[in-house]
Coordinates of C-alpha atoms and ligand atoms in Angstrom, one line a residue:
Chain A
M674 CA 16.5 17.9 -14.6
K675 CA 19.8 16.4 -15.6
N676 CA 19.6 14.2 -12.6
N677 CA 16.2 13.1 -13.5
I678 CA 17.4 12.2 -17.1
E679 CA 20.5 10.1 -15.6
K680 CA 18.0 8.4 -13.3
V681 CA 15.5 7.5 -16.4
A682 CA 18.8 6.0 -18.2
D683 CA 19.7 3.9 -15.2
L684 CA 16.0 2.7 -15.0
I685 CA 16.2 1.8 -18.7
E686 CA 19.3 -0.1 -18.2
Q687 CA 18.1 -1.9 -15.4
A688 CA 14.4 -2.8 -17.2
R689 CA 16.7 -4.2 -20.2
K690 CA 18.2 -6.6 -17.5
N691 CA 14.5 -7.8 -16.7
D692 CA 14.5 -5.9 -13.2
E693 CA 10.9 -5.8 -12.2
D694 CA 11.4 -2.8 -9.8
A695 CA 12.8 -0.7 -12.7
C696 CA 9.6 -1.6 -15.1
Q697 CA 7.5 -0.7 -12.1
K698 CA 9.2 2.6 -11.8
I699 CA 9.1 3.5 -15.4
L700 CA 5.4 2.6 -15.4
N701 CA 4.9 4.9 -12.4
L702 CA 6.9 7.8 -14.0
Y703 CA 4.9 7.8 -17.2
K704 CA 1.5 6.0 -17.0
G705 CA -0.2 9.1 -16.1
R706 CA 1.2 11.3 -18.8
I707 CA 0.5 8.6 -21.6
F708 CA -2.9 7.7 -20.1
S709 CA -4.1 11.3 -20.0
Y710 CA -2.7 11.9 -23.6
V711 CA -4.6 8.6 -24.9
Y712 CA -7.6 9.7 -23.1
R713 CA -8.0 13.0 -24.4
M714 CA -7.6 11.4 -27.9
V715 CA -10.0 8.7 -27.6
R716 CA -12.3 10.1 -24.9
N717 CA -13.2 6.6 -23.6
F718 CA -11.8 5.4 -20.3
H719 CA -11.5 1.7 -21.3
D720 CA -10.1 2.1 -24.9
A721 CA -7.8 4.6 -23.2
E722 CA -6.7 1.9 -20.7
D723 CA -6.3 -0.7 -23.7
I724 CA -4.1 1.7 -25.8
T725 CA -2.0 2.8 -22.7
F726 CA -1.7 -1.1 -22.0
D727 CA -0.4 -1.8 -25.4
T728 CA 1.8 1.4 -25.7
F729 CA 3.8 -0.1 -22.6
I730 CA 3.9 -3.6 -23.8
K731 CA 5.3 -2.4 -27.2
C732 CA 7.9 0.0 -25.2
F733 CA 9.2 -2.7 -22.8
K734 CA 9.4 -5.3 -25.6
A735 CA 11.5 -3.0 -27.9
L736 CA 13.3 -1.3 -25.1
G737 CA 16.5 -3.1 -26.4
R738 CA 16.1 -1.1 -29.6
F739 CA 15.8 2.1 -27.7
D740 CA 18.6 4.8 -28.6
T741 CA 19.5 5.9 -25.4
S742 CA 21.0 9.1 -26.8
K743 CA 17.6 10.1 -27.2
K744 CA 14.8 11.4 -25.0
F745 CA 13.0 8.3 -23.5
S746 CA 9.6 10.1 -23.2
T747 CA 9.9 11.3 -26.8
W748 CA 10.2 7.8 -28.1
L749 CA 7.3 6.6 -25.7
F750 CA 4.9 9.2 -26.8
T751 CA 5.8 8.2 -30.6
I752 CA 4.6 4.7 -29.8
A753 CA 1.5 6.0 -28.0
H754 CA 0.8 8.0 -30.9
N755 CA 1.2 5.3 -33.3
T756 CA -0.9 2.9 -31.2
T757 CA -3.7 5.4 -30.8
F758 CA -3.8 6.3 -34.4
D759 CA -3.9 2.3 -35.3
F760 CA -6.8 2.2 -32.9
F761 CA -8.4 5.0 -34.9
R762 CA -8.0 3.1 -38.1
K763 CA -9.2 -0.1 -36.7
N764 CA -12.3 1.6 -35.2
K765 CA -13.0 3.9 -37.9
Q766 CA -16.6 3.8 -38.2
E767 CA -17.1 4.2 -34.2
Y768 CA -14.8 7.1 -34.3
E769 CA -16.0 9.0 -37.3
Y770 CA -18.5 10.9 -35.3
L771 CA -16.4 11.9 -32.4
D772 CA -18.6 14.7 -31.2
E773 CA -21.5 12.4 -30.5
R774 CA -19.6 10.3 -28.1
H775 CA -19.7 11.1 -24.5
G776 CA -16.8 13.4 -23.4
I777 CA -14.3 13.7 -20.7
T778 CA -16.4 16.3 -18.7
D779 CA -19.2 13.6 -18.2
D780 CA -17.1 10.9 -16.7
I781 CA -14.0 12.0 -15.1
V782 CA -13.9 15.8 -14.4
E783 CA -16.2 16.7 -11.6
K784 CA -18.9 19.3 -12.4
S785 CA -18.2 21.5 -9.2
E786 CA -17.9 25.1 -9.5
K787 CA -14.3 24.9 -8.6
K788 CA -13.7 22.6 -11.6
R789 CA -15.8 24.4 -13.9
K790 CA -13.0 26.1 -15.8
M791 CA -11.2 22.8 -16.1
A792 CA -14.3 21.3 -17.7
Q793 CA -14.7 24.2 -20.1
I794 CA -11.4 23.7 -21.6
E795 CA -11.8 19.9 -21.8
K796 CA -15.0 20.3 -23.5
A797 CA -13.4 22.8 -25.9
L798 CA -10.5 20.5 -26.5
I799 CA -12.9 17.6 -27.7
Q800 CA -14.2 19.9 -30.4
L801 CA -10.7 20.0 -31.7
P802 CA -9.9 17.6 -34.5
P803 CA -7.8 14.6 -33.2
L804 CA -4.5 15.9 -34.7
D805 CA -4.9 19.5 -33.4
R806 CA -5.8 18.3 -30.0
E807 CA -2.8 16.0 -30.0
L808 CA -0.7 19.1 -31.0
V809 CA -2.2 21.2 -28.1
V810 CA -1.8 18.5 -25.5
L811 CA 1.8 17.6 -26.6
F812 CA 2.8 21.2 -26.9
H813 CA 1.0 22.9 -23.8
K814 CA 0.6 19.9 -21.2
E815 CA 3.7 17.9 -22.1
E816 CA 5.6 20.9 -23.1
Y817 CA 7.5 19.3 -25.9
S818 CA 9.1 21.7 -28.4
Y819 CA 8.0 22.0 -32.1
Q820 CA 11.0 19.9 -33.0
E821 CA 10.3 17.2 -30.5
I822 CA 6.4 17.2 -31.7
S823 CA 7.7 16.9 -35.3
E824 CA 9.7 13.7 -34.3
I825 CA 6.6 12.3 -32.7
L826 CA 4.2 12.9 -35.2
K827 CA 6.5 13.0 -38.2
I828 CA 5.2 15.9 -39.5
P829 CA 7.2 19.4 -40.5
V830 CA 7.6 22.1 -38.1
T831 CA 5.9 24.8 -39.9
T832 CA 2.8 22.6 -40.3
I833 CA 3.0 22.3 -36.4
K834 CA 3.1 26.0 -35.9
T835 CA 0.5 26.9 -38.2
R836 CA -2.0 24.3 -36.8
L837 CA -1.2 24.9 -33.1
H838 CA -2.0 28.7 -33.8
R839 CA -5.2 28.1 -35.5
A840 CA -6.3 25.4 -32.7
R841 CA -5.6 28.1 -30.1
K842 CA -7.7 30.5 -31.7
K843 CA -10.4 27.9 -32.1
L844 CA -10.2 26.9 -28.5
S845 CA -10.5 30.5 -27.5
R846 CA -13.7 31.1 -29.6
L847 CA -15.2 27.8 -28.4
I848 CA -14.5 28.8 -24.7
Q849 CA -16.1 32.2 -25.5
E850 CA -19.2 30.5 -26.8
T851 CA -19.9 28.6 -23.9
K852 CA -19.4 31.5 -21.4
Chain B
M1109 CA 1.3 47.5 -39.1
K1110 CA -1.3 45.0 -40.0
H1111 CA -3.3 43.2 -37.3
K1112 CA -2.9 39.9 -39.0
T1113 CA 1.0 40.2 -38.8
I1114 CA 0.6 41.2 -35.1
E1115 CA -1.6 38.2 -34.6
I1116 CA 1.4 35.9 -35.7
L1117 CA 4.0 37.9 -33.5
I1118 CA 1.6 37.3 -30.6
Q1119 CA 1.6 33.5 -31.2
K1120 CA 5.4 33.7 -31.6
S1121 CA 5.8 35.7 -28.3
L1122 CA 3.6 33.1 -26.4
D1123 CA 5.7 30.3 -27.7
F1124 CA 8.7 32.1 -27.0
E1125 CA 9.8 32.3 -30.5
A1126 CA 9.8 36.1 -30.8
N1127 CA 13.0 37.9 -30.9
A1128 CA 13.7 41.2 -29.0
E1129 CA 13.0 43.3 -32.2
E1130 CA 9.8 41.5 -32.7
E1131 CA 8.8 41.7 -29.1
K1132 CA 9.4 45.5 -29.3
I1133 CA 7.0 45.9 -32.3
L1134 CA 4.5 43.7 -30.9
Q1135 CA 4.4 45.6 -27.2
A1136 CA 4.2 49.1 -29.3
H1137 CA 1.2 47.8 -31.2
L1138 CA -0.6 46.3 -28.1
S1139 CA -0.3 49.5 -26.3
G1140 CA -2.2 51.3 -29.1
C1141 CA -4.7 48.8 -30.3
K1142 CA -7.6 47.4 -28.1
E1143 CA -8.5 44.6 -30.7
C1144 CA -5.0 43.1 -30.7
Q1145 CA -4.8 43.8 -27.0
R1146 CA -7.9 41.6 -26.4
F1147 CA -6.9 38.7 -28.5
Y1148 CA -3.5 38.8 -26.9
Q1149 CA -5.4 38.4 -23.5
E1150 CA -7.4 35.6 -24.8
M1151 CA -4.4 33.6 -26.1
V1152 CA -2.7 34.0 -22.6
Q1153 CA -5.9 32.8 -20.8
I1154 CA -6.0 29.8 -23.1
Q1155 CA -2.3 29.0 -22.5
K1156 CA -2.8 29.3 -18.9
A1157 CA -5.8 27.0 -18.9
L1158 CA -4.1 24.4 -20.9
Y1159 CA -0.8 24.6 -18.8
G1160 CA -3.3 23.4 -15.8
L1161 CA -4.6 20.3 -17.5
T1162 CA -5.2 17.5 -15.1
E1163 CA -3.4 14.2 -15.1
F1164 CA -5.7 10.9 -15.2
Y1165 CA -4.7 7.7 -14.5
P1166 CA -5.6 4.0 -15.5
E1167 CA -7.3 1.8 -12.9
H1168 CA -5.7 0.4 -9.9
G1169 CA -3.8 -2.9 -10.7
F1170 CA -2.7 -1.6 -14.0
N1171 CA 0.9 -2.3 -13.3
E1172 CA 0.5 -5.7 -11.9
R1173 CA -1.6 -6.7 -15.1
L1174 CA 0.9 -5.2 -17.3
L1175 CA 3.8 -6.8 -15.6
K1176 CA 2.3 -10.2 -15.6
K1177 CA 1.5 -9.9 -19.4
L1178 CA 5.2 -9.0 -19.9
G1179 CA 6.1 -12.5 -18.2
F1180 CA 7.0 -11.4 -14.6
R1181 CA 5.5 -14.0 -12.3
K1182 CA 5.5 -14.8 -8.7
I1183 CA 7.5 -17.8 -7.8
F1184 CA 7.8 -19.4 -4.4
A1185 CA 11.2 -19.2 -2.6
W1186 CA 11.6 -22.5 -0.9
T1187 CA 14.9 -22.2 0.9
K1188 CA 13.7 -19.0 2.4
T1189 CA 10.3 -20.4 3.3
A1190 CA 12.2 -23.5 4.8
K1191 CA 14.2 -21.2 7.2
V1192 CA 10.9 -19.4 8.1
F1193 CA 9.3 -22.7 8.9
A1194 CA 12.2 -24.1 11.0
G1195 CA 12.5 -21.0 13.0
A1196 CA 8.7 -21.0 13.8
W1197 CA 8.8 -24.7 14.8
L1198 CA 11.5 -24.2 17.1
A1199 CA 10.3 -21.1 18.6
S1200 CA 6.8 -22.7 19.2
I1201 CA 8.0 -25.8 21.0
L1202 CA 10.6 -23.8 23.1
L1203 CA 7.7 -21.3 24.0
L1204 CA 5.0 -24.0 24.6
A1205 CA 7.0 -26.7 26.4
F1206 CA 9.3 -24.6 28.5
S1207 CA 7.4 -21.6 29.4
P1208 CA 4.6 -21.8 31.9
L1209 CA 2.9 -18.4 30.8
P1210 CA 1.4 -19.4 27.2
G1211 CA 0.0 -22.3 28.8
K1212 CA -1.7 -20.1 31.4
A1213 CA -2.7 -17.7 28.9
I1214 CA -4.2 -20.2 26.6
N1215 CA -6.2 -21.7 29.5
Q1216 CA -7.5 -18.5 30.2
I1217 CA -8.6 -17.8 26.7
L1218 CA -10.2 -21.3 26.2
T1219 CA -12.2 -21.0 29.6
S1220 CA -13.8 -17.7 28.3
A1221 CA -14.5 -19.4 25.0
P1222 CA -16.3 -22.7 25.4
A1223 CA -16.7 -23.3 21.5
L1224 CA -13.1 -23.0 21.1
M1225 CA -12.4 -25.1 24.2
R1226 CA -14.4 -28.0 22.6
I1227 CA -12.2 -27.7 19.4
V1228 CA -9.1 -28.0 21.4
N1229 CA -10.1 -30.8 23.4
T1230 CA -11.1 -32.7 20.4
G1231 CA -7.5 -31.7 19.0
K1232 CA -5.9 -33.0 22.2
V1233 CA -7.9 -36.3 22.0
I1234 CA -6.4 -36.6 18.5
I1235 CA -3.1 -35.8 19.2
S1236 CA -2.8 -37.9 22.5
S1237 CA -4.2 -41.0 20.6
L1238 CA -1.5 -40.3 17.8
S1239 CA 1.0 -39.9 20.7
H1240 CA 0.0 -43.4 21.9
V1241 CA 1.3 -44.8 18.7
V1242 CA 4.6 -43.1 18.7
M1243 CA 5.1 -43.1 22.6
P1244 CA 6.8 -46.6 22.6
F1245 CA 9.7 -45.0 20.3
A1246 CA 9.9 -41.9 22.2
K1247 CA 11.5 -41.3 25.6
N1248 CA 8.7 -40.5 28.5
S1249 CA 10.7 -37.5 29.5
F1250 CA 9.5 -35.5 26.7
D1251 CA 5.8 -34.8 26.0
I1252 CA 5.3 -35.5 22.2
V1253 CA 2.1 -33.0 22.3
W1254 CA 4.3 -30.3 22.3
P1255 CA 6.3 -30.8 19.1
I1256 CA 3.1 -31.6 17.4
I1257 CA 1.4 -28.5 18.5
G1258 CA 4.7 -26.6 17.5
L1259 CA 4.6 -28.3 14.1
V1260 CA 0.9 -27.5 13.3
S1261 CA 1.5 -23.8 14.5
S1262 CA 4.5 -23.3 12.5
I1263 CA 2.7 -24.6 9.5
I1264 CA 0.1 -22.0 9.9
I1265 CA 2.8 -19.4 10.7
T1266 CA 4.6 -20.3 7.4
Y1267 CA 1.6 -20.4 5.3
F1268 CA 0.5 -17.0 6.3
F1269 CA 3.8 -15.2 6.3
S1270 CA 6.0 -16.7 4.0
K1271 CA 4.3 -15.5 0.8
A1272 CA 4.1 -11.9 2.4
I1273 CA 7.9 -11.9 3.5
Y1274 CA 9.4 -13.4 0.5
P1275 CA 7.7 -12.7 -2.8
V1276 CA 10.4 -13.5 -5.1
R1277 CA 9.6 -12.7 -8.9
K1278 CA 11.2 -13.9 -11.9
L1279 CA 10.6 -13.0 -15.6
D1280 CA 9.3 -16.0 -17.6
A1281 CA 11.1 -16.8 -20.7
N1282 CA 7.9 -17.6 -22.6
I1283 CA 6.9 -14.2 -23.6
K1284 CA 4.4 -14.0 -26.3
S1285 CA 5.5 -12.9 -29.8
P1286 CA 9.0 -14.0 -29.3
A1287 CA 10.0 -11.9 -32.4
Q1288 CA 9.8 -8.6 -30.6
G1289 CA 10.3 -10.0 -27.1
Q1290 CA 13.7 -11.1 -28.0
D1291 CA 15.2 -7.8 -27.8
F1292 CA 13.9 -7.0 -24.3
L1293 CA 15.1 -10.3 -23.1
T1294 CA 18.5 -10.2 -24.4
G1295 CA 18.9 -6.5 -23.8
Ligands
LIG1828 ZN1 -3.8 45.6 -33.7

C-alpha cells in the first residue's frame, strides 16, 4: 500500500514535468474508478464520459496546485464531484426526473442470471437520491472513510453517518421489494 | 435495550466503528432478538453486494483524446528517421546488387504473377531510360538501376516503419485556457 502511494507520488511528479507516460499511467490507474462513480451518478454513458473527461482535464491542468502531502485520489474525487454537480446544475431540467431515465441495468449490466444480483443492486442504487447514492459509492465501493468523504463532499461527518445509514436501509427495502 | 438503539449499533458495527463494549451489547441482543437478527443479516447482505460493485470504463481511445486535448502531440523525429532511411538504402543496394539470391527469388515471384511482371517491366523501362540520361556521368562498372531500386525500396520501408518505430511526442505549449494551464506547464 505504501509502495503504491509512493509510486503515485512519483507519477504526479513526472506528470508535472509534462511526461506523457506518467499522464497515461495516472489515467489508467483512475479512469475506471472515476468513470464508474460518475456513471452511477448521471446514468448516461456519454454524459459520464464527458464529465470524466473534464475531470481529468481539470486535474492535469491543476496538478501544479495539488498538495502532495494529501491523498491524490481524494483530490481527484473532489474534482469529479464538483464537475458532476456542475453538470447537474447546467442540466437541471433534464435531470429533475432521474427515475424516468433509462438505468444502468439497461445498457451496461448484462441481464444474465449470473449477474441478476448485480443488476438488482444497481437498480436499487438508481432509486436513491444523488447525494445518498454518492455516499454509498464513495464509502462502500471506493472505501473512503467518513473523514475523507467529508473532505470530498464538504459536508459534516455526522450528516454522512446518518444519511449513509438511512441509504443502506432504503437499499435493503428496495431489494426486498424486487425479490 | 430498545431496538432502535440496537439498529444504530448494527450500523456502527458494520462500519467498524463500534467499540468492544458496544459489540458485546450488540451480540447479546442479537442472540435473543429475531427481528434485529434479521435486520443485521439484511445489512450484511447489502454491504456484501455494494462491495462487489463492478467497475465501468470509458470507451476505447479515451486516453488518446484526453492527451491530445492537453496538448500532447506527435512530432516527426527527423534525425532518427534519416538513420533508418540511410540504413535501409545501403542494405537494399548491397542485397540487390551483390547477392544473387534476391534476384532469383524476385524472378520466381514475377514469373508466377504476370500482372506484377508487367508493372515491374514498365518500371524497368522507366528506370533504364532514366539511367541513359545519368549514364554518361557514371562509370559503366556500376549498374545505376540498383541504387535507384534501393532508393525506392528504402523510401517505402522508411515510410511504413519510421513512424511506428519512433513516435516522439512533445507537449504543445499552446494549451487552451492558459490561466489554468500555466500551473501544469510550469509545475
Ligand atoms: Zn431487537
